[in-house]
Coordinates of C-alpha atoms in Angstrom, one line a residue:
M1121 CA 40.9 -6.5 71.7
L1122 CA 43.1 -9.7 71.7
N1123 CA 42.0 -12.8 69.7
R1124 CA 42.1 -15.8 72.0
L1125 CA 42.4 -19.1 70.8
R1126 CA 42.3 -22.6 72.6
P1127 CA 45.7 -24.1 73.2
L1128 CA 47.3 -26.4 70.7
T1129 CA 44.7 -25.7 68.0
L1130 CA 44.5 -23.6 65.0
C1131 CA 41.4 -21.5 64.2
L1132 CA 40.4 -19.6 60.9
M1133 CA 39.5 -16.0 62.1
A1134 CA 38.9 -13.1 59.8
G1135 CA 40.2 -15.2 57.0
C1136 CA 43.6 -16.1 58.9
W1137 CA 45.2 -19.0 60.6
L1138 CA 46.5 -18.0 63.9
A1139 CA 49.0 -20.2 66.0
A1140 CA 48.0 -21.6 69.2
G1141 CA 47.7 -19.3 72.3
A1142 CA 46.6 -15.8 73.0
Q1143 CA 48.2 -13.5 70.4
T1144 CA 47.6 -10.4 68.5
I1145 CA 47.5 -10.8 64.8
N1146 CA 50.8 -9.5 63.2
D1147 CA 53.0 -10.1 60.4
N1148 CA 55.1 -12.8 62.1
N1149 CA 52.3 -15.1 63.5
T1150 CA 49.6 -14.7 60.7
P1151 CA 49.7 -15.0 56.8
L1152 CA 47.9 -11.9 56.4
H1153 CA 48.0 -12.2 52.6
L1154 CA 45.3 -14.9 53.1
M1155 CA 42.9 -12.8 54.8
K1156 CA 39.4 -12.6 53.3
P1157 CA 38.8 -9.4 51.5
A1158 CA 35.4 -7.6 52.1
Y1159 CA 34.1 -7.9 48.6
R1160 CA 30.9 -6.3 48.0
V1161 CA 29.5 -8.4 45.4
G1162 CA 31.4 -11.8 45.8
Y1163 CA 34.5 -13.2 44.3
G1164 CA 36.0 -16.4 42.9
I1165 CA 34.9 -19.3 40.7
P1166 CA 31.1 -20.3 40.8
T1167 CA 30.1 -23.8 40.0
T1168 CA 27.8 -24.6 37.0
E1169 CA 25.1 -25.4 39.4
Q1170 CA 25.2 -22.0 41.1
V1171 CA 25.1 -20.2 37.8
K1172 CA 22.1 -22.1 36.7
Q1173 CA 20.2 -21.3 40.0
V1174 CA 20.3 -17.7 39.2
M1175 CA 19.3 -18.4 35.4
D1176 CA 16.4 -20.6 36.6
R1177 CA 15.1 -17.9 39.1
V1178 CA 15.0 -15.3 36.2
L1179 CA 13.3 -18.0 33.8
R1180 CA 10.7 -18.8 36.4
Y1181 CA 9.8 -15.0 36.8
I1182 CA 9.8 -14.2 33.1
D1183 CA 7.5 -17.4 32.5
E1184 CA 5.0 -15.9 35.0
Q1185 CA 5.3 -12.4 33.4
T1186 CA 4.9 -13.4 29.6
P1187 CA 1.8 -15.4 29.3
A1188 CA 1.6 -17.0 25.8
Q1189 CA -2.3 -16.5 25.5
L1190 CA -4.6 -14.3 23.4
V1191 CA -7.5 -12.7 25.0
D1192 CA -10.4 -10.4 24.2
K1193 CA -9.7 -6.9 24.9
A1194 CA -13.0 -6.0 26.3
T1195 CA -13.8 -8.9 28.4
G1196 CA -10.3 -10.4 29.2
A1197 CA -11.5 -14.0 28.1
E1198 CA -9.0 -16.2 26.5
V1199 CA -9.4 -16.7 22.9
R1200 CA -8.2 -20.3 22.2
R1201 CA -9.1 -20.8 18.5
M1202 CA -7.2 -18.8 15.8
K1203 CA -10.3 -18.6 13.8
D1204 CA -11.9 -16.6 16.6
I1205 CA -9.5 -13.7 16.2
T1206 CA -10.9 -10.3 15.8
A1207 CA -9.9 -6.8 15.8
Q1208 CA -10.7 -6.9 19.6
T1209 CA -8.1 -9.7 20.2
Q1210 CA -4.9 -9.0 21.8
L1211 CA -1.8 -10.8 23.4
R1212 CA -2.6 -11.2 27.1
Q1213 CA -0.6 -8.4 28.9
G1214 CA 1.9 -9.4 31.6
G1215 CA 5.1 -7.4 32.8
F1216 CA 6.8 -7.6 29.3
R1217 CA 6.0 -7.7 25.6
L1218 CA 6.4 -10.9 23.6
T1219 CA 7.1 -9.2 20.4
S1220 CA 9.7 -6.5 21.5
Y1221 CA 13.3 -6.4 20.5
E1222 CA 14.0 -7.0 24.2
W1223 CA 12.3 -10.1 24.1
G1224 CA 13.9 -11.1 20.8
V1225 CA 17.0 -10.9 22.9
T1226 CA 15.5 -12.9 25.7
Y1227 CA 14.5 -15.6 23.2
S1228 CA 18.0 -15.9 22.0
G1229 CA 19.4 -16.0 25.6
V1230 CA 16.8 -18.8 26.6
L1231 CA 17.8 -20.9 23.5
A1232 CA 21.3 -20.6 24.6
A1233 CA 20.6 -21.8 28.0
Y1234 CA 18.7 -24.7 26.6
Q1235 CA 21.8 -25.7 24.5
A1236 CA 24.1 -25.1 27.5
T1237 CA 22.0 -27.1 30.0
G1238 CA 19.7 -29.4 28.2
D1239 CA 16.9 -28.2 30.6
E1240 CA 13.7 -28.5 28.7
A1241 CA 12.1 -25.9 30.7
Y1242 CA 14.1 -23.3 28.4
A1243 CA 13.2 -25.1 25.2
D1244 CA 9.5 -25.0 26.2
Y1245 CA 9.6 -21.2 27.1
V1246 CA 10.7 -20.4 23.6
R1247 CA 8.6 -23.1 21.9
K1248 CA 5.3 -21.8 23.3
R1249 CA 5.8 -18.2 22.4
H1250 CA 7.3 -18.6 18.9
T1251 CA 4.5 -21.1 18.2
L1252 CA 1.9 -18.5 19.2
L1253 CA 3.4 -15.7 17.1
A1254 CA 3.8 -17.8 14.0
E1255 CA 0.2 -19.4 14.4
M1256 CA -1.6 -16.2 15.1
A1257 CA 0.1 -14.2 12.1
P1258 CA -2.0 -15.2 9.2
Y1259 CA -5.3 -14.6 11.1
F1260 CA -4.2 -11.2 12.2
T1261 CA -2.9 -10.2 8.8
K1262 CA -6.3 -10.6 7.5
V1263 CA -7.9 -8.7 10.2
Y1264 CA -5.5 -5.9 9.9
A1265 CA -6.0 -5.8 6.2
K1266 CA -9.6 -5.2 6.7
D1267 CA -9.7 -3.0 9.8
K1268 CA -6.3 -1.3 10.0
S1269 CA -6.8 -1.3 13.7
I1270 CA -4.9 -3.9 15.8
D1271 CA -3.1 -4.4 19.0
V1272 CA 0.5 -2.7 18.7
N1273 CA 2.2 -5.8 20.1
V1274 CA 0.6 -7.8 17.3
R1275 CA 1.1 -5.2 14.6
R1276 CA 4.9 -5.6 15.1
V1277 CA 4.7 -9.3 14.0
I1278 CA 2.6 -8.7 10.8
E1279 CA 3.8 -5.0 9.9
P1280 CA 7.0 -4.1 11.4
H1281 CA 7.9 -0.3 11.2
A1282 CA 11.5 -0.3 12.6
L1283 CA 14.4 -2.4 13.0
D1284 CA 13.4 -2.8 16.7
D1285 CA 10.1 -4.5 15.5
A1286 CA 11.8 -7.1 13.3
G1287 CA 15.6 -7.8 13.8
A1288 CA 15.9 -9.4 17.3
V1289 CA 12.9 -11.6 17.1
C1290 CA 13.8 -12.7 13.6
S1291 CA 17.2 -13.9 14.6
S1292 CA 15.8 -15.8 17.5
M1293 CA 13.3 -17.4 15.2
M1294 CA 16.2 -18.5 12.8
K1295 CA 18.0 -20.0 15.9
S1296 CA 14.9 -21.8 17.2
M1297 CA 14.5 -23.5 13.8
G1298 CA 17.7 -25.1 14.2
S1299 CA 17.0 -26.0 17.9
V1300 CA 13.6 -26.3 19.4
F1301 CA 11.8 -26.6 16.2
K1302 CA 14.2 -28.8 14.4
D1303 CA 11.9 -31.8 14.4
A1304 CA 8.6 -29.8 14.6
D1305 CA 5.9 -30.7 11.7
K1306 CA 6.0 -29.2 8.4
Q1307 CA 3.2 -26.8 8.9
L1308 CA 4.5 -25.1 11.9
R1309 CA 8.1 -24.9 10.4
Q1310 CA 6.5 -23.2 7.5
L1311 CA 4.5 -20.7 9.5
I1312 CA 7.7 -19.7 11.4
D1313 CA 9.6 -19.5 8.1
E1314 CA 6.9 -17.1 6.9
R1315 CA 7.6 -14.8 9.8
I1316 CA 11.3 -14.9 9.3
S1317 CA 10.8 -14.1 5.6
H1318 CA 8.6 -11.2 6.6
Y1319 CA 10.8 -9.6 9.1
A1320 CA 13.8 -10.1 6.7
D1321 CA 11.9 -8.4 3.9
Y1322 CA 11.4 -5.3 6.2
I1323 CA 14.9 -5.2 7.2
L1324 CA 16.5 -5.7 3.9
N1325 CA 14.0 -3.6 1.7
K1326 CA 12.1 -1.2 3.8
E1327 CA 14.1 0.1 6.6
Y1328 CA 15.5 3.6 6.1
R1329 CA 19.2 4.0 5.2
L1330 CA 21.9 6.5 4.4
A1331 CA 23.0 6.8 0.6
D1332 CA 25.9 4.3 1.1
G1333 CA 23.3 1.7 2.5
T1334 CA 24.0 2.0 6.3
F1335 CA 20.9 1.6 8.5
A1336 CA 19.8 5.0 9.9
R1337 CA 16.9 6.9 11.6
L1338 CA 15.1 10.4 11.0
R1339 CA 15.6 11.0 14.7
P1340 CA 16.6 12.9 16.7
Q1341 CA 18.1 14.6 13.7
H1342 CA 17.9 13.9 10.0
N1343 CA 20.0 10.9 9.0
T1344 CA 21.2 9.8 12.4
V1345 CA 23.1 6.6 12.8
W1346 CA 22.4 4.8 16.0
L1347 CA 24.8 2.3 17.4
D1348 CA 21.7 0.2 18.5
D1349 CA 20.8 -0.4 15.0
M1350 CA 23.9 -2.3 14.5
F1351 CA 22.3 -5.1 16.6
M1352 CA 18.8 -4.4 15.5
G1353 CA 19.5 -5.3 12.0
V1354 CA 23.0 -6.8 11.2
P1355 CA 22.9 -10.1 13.1
T1356 CA 19.5 -10.8 11.2
V1357 CA 21.2 -10.1 7.8
A1358 CA 24.4 -12.4 8.7
Q1359 CA 22.2 -15.2 9.8
L1360 CA 20.3 -15.0 6.7
G1361 CA 23.3 -16.0 5.0
A1362 CA 23.5 -19.3 7.1
Y1363 CA 19.8 -19.9 6.9
T1364 CA 19.5 -19.4 3.0
G1365 CA 23.0 -20.5 2.1
D1366 CA 23.3 -17.2 0.0
A1367 CA 26.5 -15.6 0.5
K1368 CA 25.3 -12.1 -0.5
Y1369 CA 23.8 -11.6 3.2
F1370 CA 27.3 -12.3 4.7
D1371 CA 28.6 -9.7 2.4
E1372 CA 26.0 -7.1 3.4
A1373 CA 26.2 -8.0 7.2
A1374 CA 30.1 -7.4 7.0
R1375 CA 29.7 -4.0 5.0
Q1376 CA 27.3 -2.8 7.7
V1377 CA 29.5 -3.6 10.6
L1378 CA 32.4 -1.8 9.0
R1379 CA 30.3 1.2 7.9
F1380 CA 29.1 1.6 11.5
A1381 CA 32.7 1.3 12.7
E1382 CA 33.8 4.2 10.3
R1383 CA 31.3 6.6 11.9
M1384 CA 31.0 5.3 15.4
W1385 CA 34.4 3.8 16.3
V1386 CA 36.7 6.0 18.7
P1387 CA 40.1 4.3 18.4
E1388 CA 41.8 6.2 21.0
K1389 CA 39.5 5.1 23.7
E1390 CA 38.6 1.6 22.0
L1391 CA 35.0 2.4 22.5
F1392 CA 31.9 3.1 20.2
R1393 CA 30.0 6.5 20.3
H1394 CA 26.3 6.3 20.6
G1395 CA 25.0 8.5 18.0
W1396 CA 26.4 10.0 14.5
V1397 CA 24.5 12.7 12.5
E1398 CA 25.3 13.1 8.9
G1399 CA 26.2 16.8 8.3
M1400 CA 27.5 17.6 11.6
A1401 CA 30.9 19.1 11.7
E1402 CA 31.8 17.5 15.2
H1403 CA 30.4 14.4 16.7
P1404 CA 30.3 14.5 20.5
A1405 CA 31.1 10.8 21.8
F1406 CA 28.9 9.7 24.5
H1407 CA 30.0 5.9 25.3
W1408 CA 26.7 4.6 26.5
G1409 CA 27.1 1.2 28.1
R1410 CA 24.3 -0.8 26.6
A1411 CA 24.8 0.7 23.1
N1412 CA 28.4 -0.6 23.3
G1413 CA 27.0 -4.0 24.4
W1414 CA 24.7 -4.1 21.3
A1415 CA 27.8 -3.5 19.1
L1416 CA 30.0 -6.1 20.8
L1417 CA 26.9 -8.5 20.7
T1418 CA 26.7 -7.7 16.9
M1419 CA 30.2 -8.7 16.2
C1420 CA 29.8 -12.0 18.2
E1421 CA 26.7 -12.9 16.3
V1422 CA 28.3 -12.0 12.8
L1423 CA 31.4 -13.9 13.4
D1424 CA 29.3 -16.9 14.7
V1425 CA 28.3 -17.4 11.1
L1426 CA 30.5 -15.6 8.9
P1427 CA 32.6 -18.0 6.9
Q1428 CA 36.4 -18.4 8.1
T1429 CA 37.5 -17.3 4.4
H1430 CA 35.2 -14.2 4.3
P1431 CA 37.5 -11.3 3.4
Q1432 CA 36.2 -8.9 6.1
R1433 CA 36.3 -11.6 8.9
A1434 CA 39.8 -10.6 10.1
E1435 CA 38.9 -7.0 10.4
I1436 CA 35.7 -7.6 12.2
L1437 CA 37.5 -9.9 14.7
R1438 CA 40.3 -7.3 15.3
L1439 CA 37.6 -4.7 16.1
L1440 CA 35.9 -7.1 18.5
Q1441 CA 39.3 -7.8 20.2
S1442 CA 40.1 -4.0 20.5
H1443 CA 36.6 -3.4 21.9
A1444 CA 37.0 -5.9 24.5
R1445 CA 40.3 -4.5 25.4
G1446 CA 38.7 -1.0 25.8
L1447 CA 35.8 -2.4 27.8
A1448 CA 37.9 -4.6 30.2
A1449 CA 40.0 -1.5 31.0
R1450 CA 37.0 0.3 32.2
Q1451 CA 35.4 -2.3 34.4
H1452 CA 34.7 -1.2 37.9
H1453 CA 36.2 -3.2 40.8
D1454 CA 32.8 -4.5 41.8
G1455 CA 32.4 -6.1 38.3
F1456 CA 30.0 -3.8 36.9
W1457 CA 30.4 -1.2 34.0
H1458 CA 29.2 2.4 34.3
Q1459 CA 26.2 3.9 32.5
L1460 CA 28.6 6.1 30.5
L1461 CA 31.7 4.0 30.2
D1462 CA 34.3 6.4 30.6
R1463 CA 32.6 8.6 33.3
P1464 CA 33.1 6.6 36.7
D1465 CA 30.7 9.2 38.4
T1466 CA 27.7 7.6 36.5
Y1467 CA 25.9 4.7 38.0
L1468 CA 26.8 1.0 37.6
E1469 CA 24.3 -0.6 35.0
T1470 CA 23.4 -4.3 35.0
S1471 CA 22.3 -4.9 31.5
A1472 CA 25.4 -3.7 29.8
T1473 CA 27.4 -5.7 32.2
A1474 CA 25.4 -8.8 31.3
I1475 CA 25.9 -8.2 27.6
Y1476 CA 29.6 -7.8 28.0
A1477 CA 29.8 -11.0 30.2
Y1478 CA 28.1 -13.1 27.5
C1479 CA 30.1 -11.7 24.7
M1480 CA 33.5 -12.0 26.5
A1481 CA 32.7 -15.5 27.6
H1482 CA 31.6 -16.4 24.1
A1483 CA 34.8 -14.9 22.8
I1484 CA 36.9 -17.0 25.0
N1485 CA 34.9 -20.2 24.3
Q1486 CA 35.4 -19.6 20.4
G1487 CA 39.2 -18.9 20.8
W1488 CA 38.7 -15.2 19.9
L1489 CA 39.9 -13.7 23.3
D1490 CA 42.5 -15.2 25.6
A1491 CA 41.0 -16.8 28.7
K1492 CA 43.9 -15.8 30.8
A1493 CA 43.2 -12.1 30.2
Y1494 CA 39.5 -12.0 30.1
G1495 CA 38.3 -15.0 32.1
P1496 CA 38.6 -13.2 35.4
V1497 CA 36.7 -10.2 33.8
V1498 CA 33.9 -12.4 33.1
L1499 CA 33.7 -13.9 36.5
M1500 CA 33.7 -10.6 38.1
A1501 CA 31.0 -9.5 35.8
W1502 CA 29.1 -12.6 36.8
H1503 CA 29.4 -12.0 40.5
A1504 CA 28.0 -8.4 39.9
I1505 CA 25.1 -9.7 37.9
E1506 CA 24.2 -12.3 40.5
S1507 CA 24.0 -9.5 43.0
K1508 CA 21.2 -7.9 41.2
V1509 CA 18.9 -10.9 40.6
S1510 CA 16.5 -11.0 43.5
Q1511 CA 14.9 -14.1 45.0
S1512 CA 12.0 -13.6 42.9
G1513 CA 14.1 -13.5 39.7
Q1514 CA 13.7 -9.8 39.0
V1515 CA 16.8 -8.2 37.6
E1516 CA 17.6 -5.0 39.2
G1517 CA 19.7 -1.9 38.2
V1518 CA 18.6 -1.9 34.5
C1519 CA 18.6 1.4 32.8
V1520 CA 15.2 1.8 31.0
G1521 CA 14.7 2.4 27.2
T1522 CA 17.0 5.2 26.0
G1523 CA 17.1 7.4 23.0
M1524 CA 20.1 9.4 21.8
G1525 CA 21.5 12.6 23.1
F1526 CA 24.4 14.9 23.0
D1527 CA 24.9 15.6 26.8
A1528 CA 26.2 13.7 29.7
S1529 CA 23.0 14.4 31.9
F1530 CA 20.7 12.8 29.5
Y1531 CA 22.4 9.4 30.1
A1532 CA 23.6 9.9 33.6
Y1533 CA 20.0 10.5 34.9
R1534 CA 18.2 7.8 32.9
P1535 CA 16.1 5.8 35.4
V1536 CA 16.7 2.3 36.4
H1537 CA 13.8 -0.1 36.9
V1538 CA 13.1 -3.9 37.5
M1539 CA 10.6 -3.9 34.8
A1540 CA 13.2 -2.6 32.3
A1541 CA 13.0 -5.7 29.8
H1542 CA 16.6 -5.2 28.7
G1543 CA 18.2 -7.0 31.4
Y1544 CA 16.4 -10.3 31.6
G1545 CA 17.7 -12.0 28.3
P1546 CA 21.3 -10.8 28.6
T1547 CA 21.3 -12.2 32.3
I1548 CA 20.1 -15.7 31.1
W1549 CA 22.4 -15.4 28.0
A1550 CA 25.4 -14.6 30.2
G1551 CA 24.9 -17.5 32.5
A1552 CA 24.4 -20.0 29.6
E1553 CA 27.8 -18.9 28.1
I1554 CA 29.7 -19.0 31.6
I1555 CA 28.5 -22.5 32.2
T1556 CA 29.9 -23.4 28.9
M1557 CA 33.1 -21.6 29.8
L1558 CA 33.4 -23.2 33.0
R1559 CA 33.3 -26.5 31.5
Q1560 CA 35.7 -25.7 28.7
Q1561 CA 38.3 -23.8 30.7
H1562 CA 40.3 -24.3 33.9
P1563 CA 39.9 -21.5 36.3
K1564 CA 41.6 -21.7 39.9
L1565 CA 42.2 -19.5 42.7
N1566 CA 45.9 -19.0 43.3
D1567 CA 47.1 -16.6 46.0
S1568 CA 43.3 -15.5 46.4
A1569 CA 43.2 -14.5 42.8
V1570 CA 41.1 -15.9 40.0
M1571 CA 43.4 -17.5 37.3
F1572 CA 42.6 -19.3 34.0
Y1573 CA 45.0 -22.1 33.1
D1574 CA 45.7 -24.2 30.0
E1575 CA 44.8 -27.4 31.8
P1576 CA 43.2 -28.6 35.0
I1577 CA 45.2 -27.8 38.2
P1578 CA 45.1 -30.7 40.5
T1579 CA 45.5 -29.0 43.9
D1580 CA 43.4 -27.0 46.3
E1581 CA 46.7 -25.4 47.9
P1582 CA 46.0 -21.6 48.3
I1583 CA 49.2 -20.8 46.5
F1584 CA 51.2 -22.8 43.8
N1585 CA 53.7 -22.5 41.2
V1586 CA 53.2 -23.5 37.5
D1587 CA 56.5 -24.3 35.6
G1588 CA 55.9 -26.1 32.3
T1589 CA 54.4 -29.5 32.9
L1590 CA 55.5 -29.4 36.5
K1591 CA 53.3 -27.5 39.0
F1592 CA 53.4 -26.5 42.6

């Protein structure tokens, strides 16, 4: 059917400018290259305000779902005074657990959002929950010593049993001590410091390891190395170096990263395998998305504190850059990554996408990755993430907690659920870093494509040239 236009006017139809008069769109009368593509998840350069609006929805939702309160297990009545804590006292249950590793990630993401935006709502979120965990710990420790029966979410704080119990929350507490608790009173800072020391003691002295010191587990096979544990333990060790000033922690963190890489890195794909078992002659390589996210996030966290002169820094940086290259090559055209990264028949997953978006944006901001190459990747990922945040602030399309397997079906059919806690912290963390990236970098649409430039581009022309210092 013909597109009819009013005489002597130009009208934007289907993304095209048409000349006056009744015409059929063709290559002579219409710049077809400027037609608006039918993107499924959005495209282009968001404003910092638009990014923050998404983050704010998520923050409001998790604030409702994670009450910072203690209650009596039998009656549900709030326990307001720490001296009234008994074996029947527990954290008020919401949609998520205040003491889990997923929430340790969330605390770090929310702290980053506070630093990026200055919005006190983000600081308050972490402040309330870290204060509660620190203040309740001495009282629950006494109860646990007497009764040996305690709410499992509290038990993680006073007696960790795994890296999952300790690492991510400990890391977030060290960050909060330099941020929202920087000017807190001495007593509160001491209580938080005691929790940090307690968590660190477990990671450094009690967690199971291989003979060479690599963090390991006794499931699903004897002496199994999980890629997840690279994140669950190593960033805390590295941050202890900055927190205490003792360089031995930097050395240990760097050793751990490289020991994991010796076993888990698959150089021909520039990806990590999820699991490695000591004694196996062959090691199947299943490149699970979120575990690769934990590895990339670990390298970012370690490089953030590792001294510039550290002898292993350059090697870890090269590994991060290679990993980013392997991931970017496998990004779906809708901005997501697949559940199994090298198997495009598996579903598109949100939490891994959010972790990669944060890490690549952070690496750009730190000068570790080229913004021209990776900035568009990050913005594609953000549009994908944004499409999965509901109006209520729930994050959709997130794989639930996942063990380790040696067959594709195990990973490909893992359920997704809006109450899978793994997507919330990474979504906020990604948004925070993208806000910083948008402020530091100079993205612009040129011939309908997202491009990153070395300096601001003072034109809104749809197509322009860049020639040294002379543009357009």
